[in-house]
XYZ file of C-alpha atoms in Angstrom:
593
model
C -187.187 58.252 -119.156
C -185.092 61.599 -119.848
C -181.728 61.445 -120.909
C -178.691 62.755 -119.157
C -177.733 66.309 -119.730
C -173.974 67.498 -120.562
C -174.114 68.665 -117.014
C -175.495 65.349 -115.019
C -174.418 61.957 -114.151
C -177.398 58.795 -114.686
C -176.423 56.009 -111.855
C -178.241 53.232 -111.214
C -179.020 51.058 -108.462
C -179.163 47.786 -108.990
C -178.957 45.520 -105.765
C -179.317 46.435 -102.426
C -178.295 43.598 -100.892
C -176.207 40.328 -101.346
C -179.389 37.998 -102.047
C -181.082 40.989 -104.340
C -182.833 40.057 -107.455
C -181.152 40.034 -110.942
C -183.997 42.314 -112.265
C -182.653 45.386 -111.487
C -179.757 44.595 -113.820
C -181.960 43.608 -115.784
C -184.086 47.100 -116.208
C -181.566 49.178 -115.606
C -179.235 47.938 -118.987
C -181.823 49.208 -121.064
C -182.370 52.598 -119.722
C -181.506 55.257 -122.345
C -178.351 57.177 -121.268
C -177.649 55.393 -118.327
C -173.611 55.515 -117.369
C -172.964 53.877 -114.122
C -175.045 50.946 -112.424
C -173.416 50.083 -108.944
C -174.351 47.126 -106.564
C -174.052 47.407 -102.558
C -173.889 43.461 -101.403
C -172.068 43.990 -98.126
C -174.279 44.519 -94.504
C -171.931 44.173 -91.074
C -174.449 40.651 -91.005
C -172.703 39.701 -94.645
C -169.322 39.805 -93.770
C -169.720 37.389 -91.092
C -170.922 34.817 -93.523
C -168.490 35.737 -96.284
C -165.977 35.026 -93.029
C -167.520 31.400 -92.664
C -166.828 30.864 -96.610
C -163.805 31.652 -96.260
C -162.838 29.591 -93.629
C -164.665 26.798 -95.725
C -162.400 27.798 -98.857
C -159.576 30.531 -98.546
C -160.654 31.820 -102.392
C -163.883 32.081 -101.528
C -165.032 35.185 -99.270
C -166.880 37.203 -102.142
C -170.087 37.097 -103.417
C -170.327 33.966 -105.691
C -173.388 35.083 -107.549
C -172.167 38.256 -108.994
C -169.757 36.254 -111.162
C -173.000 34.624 -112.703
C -174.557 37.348 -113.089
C -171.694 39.446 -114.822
C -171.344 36.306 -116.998
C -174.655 37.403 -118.291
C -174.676 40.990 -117.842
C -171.350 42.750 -117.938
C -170.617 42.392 -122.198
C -173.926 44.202 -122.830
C -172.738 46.790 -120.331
C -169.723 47.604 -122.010
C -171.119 47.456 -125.128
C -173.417 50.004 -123.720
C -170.474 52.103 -122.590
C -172.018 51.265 -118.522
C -169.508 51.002 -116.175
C -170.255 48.686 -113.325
C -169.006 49.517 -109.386
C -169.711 46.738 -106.770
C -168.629 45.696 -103.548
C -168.589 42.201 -104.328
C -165.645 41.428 -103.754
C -166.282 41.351 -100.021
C -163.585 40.115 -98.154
C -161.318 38.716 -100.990
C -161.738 41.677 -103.866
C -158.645 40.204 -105.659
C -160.391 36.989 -105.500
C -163.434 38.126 -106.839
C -161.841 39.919 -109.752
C -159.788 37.374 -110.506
C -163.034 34.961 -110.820
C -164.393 37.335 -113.203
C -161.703 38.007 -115.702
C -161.404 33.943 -116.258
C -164.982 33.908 -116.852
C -164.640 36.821 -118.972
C -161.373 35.255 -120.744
C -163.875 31.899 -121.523
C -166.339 33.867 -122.894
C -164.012 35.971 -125.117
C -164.811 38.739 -123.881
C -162.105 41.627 -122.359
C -162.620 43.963 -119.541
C -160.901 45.995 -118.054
C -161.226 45.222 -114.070
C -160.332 47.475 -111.249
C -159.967 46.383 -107.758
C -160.130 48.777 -104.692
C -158.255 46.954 -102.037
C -156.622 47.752 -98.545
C -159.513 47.597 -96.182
C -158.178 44.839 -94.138
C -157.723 46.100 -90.587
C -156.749 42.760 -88.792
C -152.688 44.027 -88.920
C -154.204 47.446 -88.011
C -156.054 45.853 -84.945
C -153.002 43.868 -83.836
C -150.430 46.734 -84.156
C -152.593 48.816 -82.261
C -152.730 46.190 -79.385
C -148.723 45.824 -79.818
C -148.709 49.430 -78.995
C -150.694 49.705 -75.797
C -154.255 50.609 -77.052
C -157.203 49.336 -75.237
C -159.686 48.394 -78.153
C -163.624 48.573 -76.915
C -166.520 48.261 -79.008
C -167.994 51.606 -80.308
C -171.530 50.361 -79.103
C -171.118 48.491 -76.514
C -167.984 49.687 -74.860
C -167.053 46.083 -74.606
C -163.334 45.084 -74.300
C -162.300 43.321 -78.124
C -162.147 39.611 -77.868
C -158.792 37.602 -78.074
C -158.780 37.674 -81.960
C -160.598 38.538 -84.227
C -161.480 36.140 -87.612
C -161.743 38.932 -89.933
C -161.709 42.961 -89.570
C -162.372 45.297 -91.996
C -162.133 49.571 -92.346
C -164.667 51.234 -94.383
C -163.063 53.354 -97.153
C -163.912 55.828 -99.160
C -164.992 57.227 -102.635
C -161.785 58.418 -103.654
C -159.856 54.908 -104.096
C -162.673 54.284 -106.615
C -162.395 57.460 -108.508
C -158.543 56.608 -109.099
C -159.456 53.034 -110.530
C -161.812 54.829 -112.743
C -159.527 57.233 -114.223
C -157.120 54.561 -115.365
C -159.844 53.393 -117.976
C -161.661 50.711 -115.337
C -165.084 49.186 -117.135
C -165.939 47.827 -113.376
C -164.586 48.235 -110.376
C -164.675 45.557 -107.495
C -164.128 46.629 -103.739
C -164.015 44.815 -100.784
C -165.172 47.074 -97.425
C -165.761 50.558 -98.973
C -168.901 52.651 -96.804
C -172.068 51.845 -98.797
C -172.482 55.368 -100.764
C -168.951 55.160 -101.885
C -170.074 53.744 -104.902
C -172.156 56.524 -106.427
C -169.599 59.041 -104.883
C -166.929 57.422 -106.362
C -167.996 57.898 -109.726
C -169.141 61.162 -109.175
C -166.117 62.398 -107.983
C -164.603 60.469 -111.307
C -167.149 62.649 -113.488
C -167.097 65.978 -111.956
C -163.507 66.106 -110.619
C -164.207 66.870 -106.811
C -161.992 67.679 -104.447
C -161.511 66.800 -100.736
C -162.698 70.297 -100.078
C -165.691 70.248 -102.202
C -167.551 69.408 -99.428
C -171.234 70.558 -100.069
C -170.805 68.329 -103.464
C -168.940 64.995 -101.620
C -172.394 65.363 -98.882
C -174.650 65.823 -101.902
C -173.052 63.034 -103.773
C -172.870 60.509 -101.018
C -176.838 61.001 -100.193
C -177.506 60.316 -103.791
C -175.268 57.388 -102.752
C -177.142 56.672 -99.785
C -180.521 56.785 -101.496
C -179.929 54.667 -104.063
C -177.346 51.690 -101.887
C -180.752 49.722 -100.368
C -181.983 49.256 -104.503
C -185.721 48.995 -104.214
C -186.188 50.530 -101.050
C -185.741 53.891 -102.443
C -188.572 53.302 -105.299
C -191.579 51.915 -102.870
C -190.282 48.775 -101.421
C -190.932 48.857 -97.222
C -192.995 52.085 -98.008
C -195.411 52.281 -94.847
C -198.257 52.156 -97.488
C -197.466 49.555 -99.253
C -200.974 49.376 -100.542
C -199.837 52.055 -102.564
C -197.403 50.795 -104.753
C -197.991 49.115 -107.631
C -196.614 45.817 -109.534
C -193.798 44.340 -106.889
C -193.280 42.160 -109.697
C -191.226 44.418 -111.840
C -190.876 46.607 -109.525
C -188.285 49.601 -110.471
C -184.735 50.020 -109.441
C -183.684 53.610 -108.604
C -182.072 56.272 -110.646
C -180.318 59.075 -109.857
C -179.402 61.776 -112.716
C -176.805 64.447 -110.200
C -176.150 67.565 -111.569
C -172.246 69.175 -111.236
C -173.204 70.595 -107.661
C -174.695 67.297 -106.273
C -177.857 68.091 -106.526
C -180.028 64.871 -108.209
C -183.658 63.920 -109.140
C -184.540 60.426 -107.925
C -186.468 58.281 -110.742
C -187.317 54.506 -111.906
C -186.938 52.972 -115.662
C -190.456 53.700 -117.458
C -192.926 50.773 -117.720
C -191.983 49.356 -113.997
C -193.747 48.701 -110.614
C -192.947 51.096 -107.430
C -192.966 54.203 -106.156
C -190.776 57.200 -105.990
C -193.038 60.202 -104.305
C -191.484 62.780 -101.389
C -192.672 59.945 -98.545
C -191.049 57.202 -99.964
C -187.897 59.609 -100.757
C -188.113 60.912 -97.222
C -188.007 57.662 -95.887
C -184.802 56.321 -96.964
C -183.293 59.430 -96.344
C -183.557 58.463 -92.657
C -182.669 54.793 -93.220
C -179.659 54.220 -90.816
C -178.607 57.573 -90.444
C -178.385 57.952 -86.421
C -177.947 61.934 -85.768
C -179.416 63.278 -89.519
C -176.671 66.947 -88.550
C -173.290 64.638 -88.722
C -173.884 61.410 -90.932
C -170.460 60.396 -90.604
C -168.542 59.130 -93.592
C -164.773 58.726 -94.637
C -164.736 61.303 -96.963
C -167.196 64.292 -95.488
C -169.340 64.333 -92.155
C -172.664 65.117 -94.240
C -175.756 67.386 -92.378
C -179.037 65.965 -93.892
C -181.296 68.341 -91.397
C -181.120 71.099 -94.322
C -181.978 68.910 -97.329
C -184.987 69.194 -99.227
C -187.215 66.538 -101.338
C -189.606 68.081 -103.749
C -192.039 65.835 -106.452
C -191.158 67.488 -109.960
C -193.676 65.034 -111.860
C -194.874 61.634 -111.744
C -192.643 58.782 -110.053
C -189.585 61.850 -110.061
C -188.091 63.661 -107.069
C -185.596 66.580 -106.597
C -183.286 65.859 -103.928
C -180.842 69.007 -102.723
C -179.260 71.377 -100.241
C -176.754 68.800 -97.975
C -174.015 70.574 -97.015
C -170.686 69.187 -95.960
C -168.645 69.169 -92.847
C -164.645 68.155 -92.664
C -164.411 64.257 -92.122
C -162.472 62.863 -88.609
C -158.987 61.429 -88.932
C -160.344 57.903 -88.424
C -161.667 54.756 -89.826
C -164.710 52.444 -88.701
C -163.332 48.796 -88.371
C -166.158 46.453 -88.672
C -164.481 43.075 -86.994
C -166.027 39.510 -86.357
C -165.209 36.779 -83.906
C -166.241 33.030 -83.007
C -167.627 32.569 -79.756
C -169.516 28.759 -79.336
C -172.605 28.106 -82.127
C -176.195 28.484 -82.516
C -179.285 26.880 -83.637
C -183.049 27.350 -84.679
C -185.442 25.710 -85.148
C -189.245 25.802 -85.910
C -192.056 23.655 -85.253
C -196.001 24.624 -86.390
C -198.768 23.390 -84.218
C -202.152 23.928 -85.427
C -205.526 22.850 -83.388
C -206.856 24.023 -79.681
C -205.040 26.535 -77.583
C -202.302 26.219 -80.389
C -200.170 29.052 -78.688
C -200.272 27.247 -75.281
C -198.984 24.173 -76.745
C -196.490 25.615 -78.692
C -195.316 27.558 -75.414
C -195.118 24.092 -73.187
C -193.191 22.545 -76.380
C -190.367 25.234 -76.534
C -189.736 24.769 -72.909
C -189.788 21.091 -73.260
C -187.206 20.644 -75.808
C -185.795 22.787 -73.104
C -185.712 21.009 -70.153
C -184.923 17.478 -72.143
C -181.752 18.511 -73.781
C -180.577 20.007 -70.298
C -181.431 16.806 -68.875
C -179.411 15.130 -71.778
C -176.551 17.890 -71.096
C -175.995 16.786 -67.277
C -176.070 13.146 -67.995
C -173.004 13.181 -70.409
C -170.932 16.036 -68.755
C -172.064 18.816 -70.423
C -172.565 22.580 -69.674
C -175.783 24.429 -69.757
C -176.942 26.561 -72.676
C -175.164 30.157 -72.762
C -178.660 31.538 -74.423
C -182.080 30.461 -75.164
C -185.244 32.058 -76.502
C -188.431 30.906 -77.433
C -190.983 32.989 -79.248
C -194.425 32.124 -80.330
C -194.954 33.499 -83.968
C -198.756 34.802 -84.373
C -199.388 36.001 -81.139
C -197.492 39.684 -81.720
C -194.473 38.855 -79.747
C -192.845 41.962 -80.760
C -195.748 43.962 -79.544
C -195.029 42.708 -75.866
C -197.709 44.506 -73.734
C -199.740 45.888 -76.715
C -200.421 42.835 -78.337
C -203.957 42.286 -78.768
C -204.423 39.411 -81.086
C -206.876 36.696 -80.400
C -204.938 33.602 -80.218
C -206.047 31.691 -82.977
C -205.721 27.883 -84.360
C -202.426 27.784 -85.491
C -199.400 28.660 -83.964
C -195.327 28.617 -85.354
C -192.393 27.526 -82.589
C -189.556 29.310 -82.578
C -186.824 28.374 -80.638
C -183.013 29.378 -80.567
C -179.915 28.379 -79.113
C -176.646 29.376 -78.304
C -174.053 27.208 -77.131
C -170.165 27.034 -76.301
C -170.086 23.009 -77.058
C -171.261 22.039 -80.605
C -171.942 18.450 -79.371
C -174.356 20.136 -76.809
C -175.815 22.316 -79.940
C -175.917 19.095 -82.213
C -178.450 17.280 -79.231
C -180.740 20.167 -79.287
C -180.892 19.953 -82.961
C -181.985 16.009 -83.112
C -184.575 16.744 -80.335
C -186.438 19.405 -82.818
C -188.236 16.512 -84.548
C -189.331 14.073 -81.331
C -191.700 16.569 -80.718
C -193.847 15.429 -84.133
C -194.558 12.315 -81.732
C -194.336 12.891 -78.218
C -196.043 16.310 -77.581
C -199.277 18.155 -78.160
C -201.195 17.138 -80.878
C -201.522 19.019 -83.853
C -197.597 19.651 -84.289
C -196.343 19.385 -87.603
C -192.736 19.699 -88.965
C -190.338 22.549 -89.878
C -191.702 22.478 -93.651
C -189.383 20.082 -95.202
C -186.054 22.178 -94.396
C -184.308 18.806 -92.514
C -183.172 18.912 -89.500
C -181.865 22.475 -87.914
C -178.683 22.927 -88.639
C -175.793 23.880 -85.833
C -173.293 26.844 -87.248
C -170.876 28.911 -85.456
C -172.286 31.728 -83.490
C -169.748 34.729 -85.089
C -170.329 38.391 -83.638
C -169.560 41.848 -84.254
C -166.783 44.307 -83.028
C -166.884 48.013 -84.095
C -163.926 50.698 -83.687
C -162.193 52.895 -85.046
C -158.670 53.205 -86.337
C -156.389 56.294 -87.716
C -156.639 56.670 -91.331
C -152.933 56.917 -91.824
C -152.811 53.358 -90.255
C -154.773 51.872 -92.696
C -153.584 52.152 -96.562
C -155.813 51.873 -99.628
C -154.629 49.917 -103.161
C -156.049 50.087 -106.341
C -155.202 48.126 -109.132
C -156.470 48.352 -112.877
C -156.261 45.547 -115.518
C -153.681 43.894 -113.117
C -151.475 46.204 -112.736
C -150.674 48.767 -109.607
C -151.826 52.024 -109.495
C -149.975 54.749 -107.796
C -152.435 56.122 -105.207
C -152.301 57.638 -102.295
C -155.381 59.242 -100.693
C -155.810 62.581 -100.759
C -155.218 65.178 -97.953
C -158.716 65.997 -96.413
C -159.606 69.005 -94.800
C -159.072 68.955 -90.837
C -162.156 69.161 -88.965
C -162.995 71.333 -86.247
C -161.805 70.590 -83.055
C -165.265 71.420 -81.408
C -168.120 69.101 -81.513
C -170.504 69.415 -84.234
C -173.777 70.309 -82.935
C -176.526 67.944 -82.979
C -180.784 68.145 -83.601
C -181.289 66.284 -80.699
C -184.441 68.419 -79.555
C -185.773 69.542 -76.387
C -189.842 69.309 -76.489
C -192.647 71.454 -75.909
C -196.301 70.532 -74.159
C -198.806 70.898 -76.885
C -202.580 70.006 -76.694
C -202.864 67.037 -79.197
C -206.141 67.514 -80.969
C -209.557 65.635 -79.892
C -210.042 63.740 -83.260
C -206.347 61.980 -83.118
C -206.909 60.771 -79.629
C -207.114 57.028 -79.045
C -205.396 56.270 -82.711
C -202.239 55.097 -83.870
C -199.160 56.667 -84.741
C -199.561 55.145 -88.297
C -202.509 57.725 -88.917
C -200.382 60.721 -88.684
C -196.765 59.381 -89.683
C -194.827 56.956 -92.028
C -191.665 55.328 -90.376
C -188.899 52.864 -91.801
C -186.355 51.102 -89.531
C -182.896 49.421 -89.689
C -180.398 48.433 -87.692
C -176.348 49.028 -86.452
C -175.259 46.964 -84.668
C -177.445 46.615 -81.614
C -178.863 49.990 -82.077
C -182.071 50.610 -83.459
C -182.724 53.327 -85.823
C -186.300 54.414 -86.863
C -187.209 57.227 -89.092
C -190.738 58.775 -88.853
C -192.008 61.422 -91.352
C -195.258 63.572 -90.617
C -198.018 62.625 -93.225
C -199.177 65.961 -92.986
C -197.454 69.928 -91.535
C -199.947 70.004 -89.197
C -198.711 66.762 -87.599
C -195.549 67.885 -86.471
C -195.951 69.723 -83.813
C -198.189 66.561 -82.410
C -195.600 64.259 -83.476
C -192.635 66.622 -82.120
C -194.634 66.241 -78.551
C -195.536 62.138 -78.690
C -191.717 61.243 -79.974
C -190.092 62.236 -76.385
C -187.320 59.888 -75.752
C -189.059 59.217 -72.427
C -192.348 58.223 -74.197
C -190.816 56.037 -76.940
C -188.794 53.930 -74.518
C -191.807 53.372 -72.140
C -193.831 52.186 -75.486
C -190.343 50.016 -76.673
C -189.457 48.890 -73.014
C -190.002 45.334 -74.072
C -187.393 45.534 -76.749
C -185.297 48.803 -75.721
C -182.837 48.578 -72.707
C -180.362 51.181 -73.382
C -181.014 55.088 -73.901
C -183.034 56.795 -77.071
C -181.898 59.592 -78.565
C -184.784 61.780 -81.036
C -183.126 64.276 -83.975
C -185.386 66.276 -86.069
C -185.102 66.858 -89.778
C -187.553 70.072 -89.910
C -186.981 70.831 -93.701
C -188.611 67.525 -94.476
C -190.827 67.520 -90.903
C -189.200 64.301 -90.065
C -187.604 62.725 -86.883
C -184.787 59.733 -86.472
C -184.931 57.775 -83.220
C -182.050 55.968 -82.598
C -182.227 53.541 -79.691
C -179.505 51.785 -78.136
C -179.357 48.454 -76.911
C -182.436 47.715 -79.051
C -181.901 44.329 -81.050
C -180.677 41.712 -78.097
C -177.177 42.028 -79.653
C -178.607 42.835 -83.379
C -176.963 40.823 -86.568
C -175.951 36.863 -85.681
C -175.513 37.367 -82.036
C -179.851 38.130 -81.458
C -182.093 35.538 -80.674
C -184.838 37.235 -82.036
C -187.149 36.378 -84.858
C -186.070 40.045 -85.946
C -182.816 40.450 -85.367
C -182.241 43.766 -87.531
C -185.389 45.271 -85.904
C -186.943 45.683 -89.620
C -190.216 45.669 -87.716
C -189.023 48.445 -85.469
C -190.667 50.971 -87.024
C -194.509 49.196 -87.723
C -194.370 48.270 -83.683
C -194.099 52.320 -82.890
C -196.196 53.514 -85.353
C -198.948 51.165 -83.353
C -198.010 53.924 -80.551
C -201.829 55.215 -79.361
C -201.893 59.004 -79.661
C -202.674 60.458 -75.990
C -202.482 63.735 -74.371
């Protein structure tokens, strides 16, 4: 593992999620010359439960864990001279911090902790409301609900570059945009300016790479068979040179993968149009960046350049509306999938009996899925039905009494139904939760005011002026497509022969990245990814429009597909609810003329 030069940054990646394993810490404290290690806990899905903790407990609202894991983690990092960045602190950063320096006070330890605050858009919401403006949903175009339990703006790098240069040894946001981290201390290190635009989009990729942990160093890799030891596998690394440039990398001695596909992949993770990746700080264009291997498990990432950002703020917001509940039931034995069908529709039509007799209204939702028998293909499923076959069925409901009878009537079916039906593997009866969904928007930056604080004191800030962007639309790489004549030996075979994909999920759109194995599939690929012909192949899960960008540089395309998930996050019924499994169900897309 090389050390840093005078002239680069070493940032580590250490948790890509709030539920990520403790071994990337772990690895990444004993890489030589490391200087940063930052941790990305918050998905739009996360904040919803942080907002049913705090409703539980008003200092609660962070991620608990962390604290342990700091307990353990952060004395060796500052002996280490690592500073740690993490958005932890979730919807209650002071919380969080606060937390943290009593632990660190018991152990006798001090550290210095900076908190980025100020994302907290609920006044933002209501002032806007108090002043005439019709709020919809940037997705759905959906009016905004009566209230909202919490609602949160993404900020930016530059809050966390202030805490940093008033001496923080971590610094704990609430709502920043994921690749703030990494850019934050980058703009710390190199001194950036708003206008340094080709840097800030170079900086937040490295950002973006490196936010999902694992995922950048083999993990979802569309050959999996691949990559080696997913027990240790490593955490990523990123060593960025003064003009953003960075090689991607894993600590020596670990499992994974870091190669151009794998690289190339999360570069299209989430991404929608690859020519205006839209962030608070720069609108980055990916569609001239380039990935080149420069030696074993090491990558060269470089050329994205840097547009002006918008005047506004994404609000992610949540609100109640009624509660939900699963559960799941495995029946094993003859024409298991046929038994497990006339079950799910049972528990069904008992509970609505049940409803009527004491007064109550019908479900507002319902969905029953048969797990094993390729559900997610829809029409191009062509498993055998086999002797086993897992229940799924889901709720919603605006009565939690009415929820709480489906739940008891999960277990009846152990007696009364098909034979062969066995429990829901010990995990009690299903429990009935509030059903909280998403609102997106946006808001004016100068609406919504950022706050850092450092050791517990104030810091002056005020966020910089950033350039004005264009009034004219920035052009997209949506793409027109030519008729080609696919070649005789691909015919009849699936996508996954010719192309690696990754998917993920906003909201209720669908976003799916697909990268060209080899140059002289993308001109096949380029013809089979028509919008028209991925939605026809999709129309079981797609209803809205799809949308297909090209990243030529990297002979790469990003689908994004709206209307894709059943409401994505807590408000789909499906057994995939981010659409994870987006990607493997196109890339089982036959090849045709």
């Amino acid at each position: 593992m090389s050390m840093p030069t005078p002239n680069t940054i070493k940032i580590g990646g250490a948790c890509g999620f709030w539920g990520d394993s403790s071994l990337g810490t772990e690895q990444l404290l004993k890489v030589p010359g490391i200087q940063y290690i930052t941790y990305d806990y918050l998905a739009e899905l996360t904040l919803a439960i942080m907002a049913g903790m705090r409703m539980k407990n008003p200092e609660h609202g962070y991620a608990l864990d962390f604290i342990d894991l700091m307990k353990r983690t952060l004395p060796a990092a500052k002996s280490k001279g690592i500073k740690i960045i993490a958005n932890a602190g979730g919807l209650n950063p002071a919380g969080c911090a606060a937390a943290l320096q009593q632990a660190m006070i018991e152990a006798g330890h001090t550290i210095r902790i900076g908190v980025v605050s100020g994302d907290d858009a609920t006044g933002t919401l209501g002032q806007l409301r108090k002043d005439g403006v019709e709020l919809r949903d940037q997705h759905s175009s959906q009016a905004a609900p009566p209230f909202f339990l919490t609602a949160n703006a993404y900020l930016g790098a530059f809050p966390i570059a202030a805490a940093l240069d008033a001496g923080a040894d971590i610094v704990i946001t609430g709502r920043v945009v994921d690749s703030a981290m990494v850019l934050g201390a980058l703009v710390h290190e190199f001194k950036w300016q708003t206008t340094d635009l080709n840097p800030l989009a170079q900086g937040s990729l490295a950002g973006h790479i490196v936010e999902c942990g694992a995922q950048a160093t083999g993990g979802l890799f569309t050959d999996w068979q691949q990559v080696p030891d997913w027990a240790n596998i490593g955490y990523p690394i990123v060593e960025v040179a003064a003009d953003g440039g960075f090689e991607l990398s894993k600590p020596e001695g670990t499992g994974g993968l870091v190669n151009k596909a794998v690289a190339t992949e999360q570069l299209l993770y989430e991404i929608h149009d690859p020519a205006n990746y839209a962030l608070p700080d720069v609108v980055c264009d990916f569609t001239t960046v380039n990935i080149e291997e420069t030696g074993p498990n090491r990558v060269r990432i470089y050329g994205a350049t840097g547009k002006a950002p918008s005047d506004l703020y994404k609000v992610c917001a949540t609100y109640p509306e009624g509660f939900r509940c699963i559960g799941m039931l495995s029946i094993v034995g003859f024409d298991a999938h046929a038994k497990a069908k006339r079950t799910g529709k049972t528990i069904l039509e008992r509970t609505r009996a049940m409803f009527k007799r004491q007064g109550l209204a019908d479900y507002t939702r319902t969905s029953i899925e048969i797990i094993g028998s390729e559900t997610d293909l829809g029409p191009h499923a062509q498993v055998q039905l086999g002797h086993e076959a897992m229940m799924r069925i889901a709720i919603t409901h605006s009565d939690k009494k009415a929820a709480a009878i489906f739940s008891r009537e999960i277990a009846p079916a152990g007696t009364s139904y098909a034979p062969g039906t066995s429990g829901n593997f010990g995990m009690g009866r299903p429990n009935v939760t509030p059903l909280v969904k998403m609102f997106s928007c946006f808001v004016p930056k100068h609406m919504q005011t950022a706050a850092v604080q450092v050791g517990g004191e104030n810091i002056q800030y005020q966020e910089p002026e950033h350039p004005k962007a264009r009034a004219e639309t920035h052009p997209t790489t949506e793409q027109s497509f030519d008729e080609i004549t696919v070649p005789r030996e691909l015919l009849g075979k699936p996508l996954i022969e010719i192309a690696h994909g990754r998917s993920g999920d906003k909201g209720d759109t669908s976003n799916v990245g697909i990268v060209a194995r080899k140059p002289e599939y993308w001109p096949v690929l380029r013809y089979l990814l028509r919008p028209e012909n991925v939605k026809n192949h999709l129309a079981h899960l797609v209803k809205g429009e799809v949308h297909t960008f090209e990243l030529p540089q990297v002979q790469a395309f990003n689908l994004v597909m709206k209307e894709a998930l059943d409401g994505g996050g807590m408000t789909s019924m499906r057994n995939d609810p981010l659409g994870k499994g987006m990607a493997q169900v196109l890339l089982n897309m036959k090849i045709t003329e």
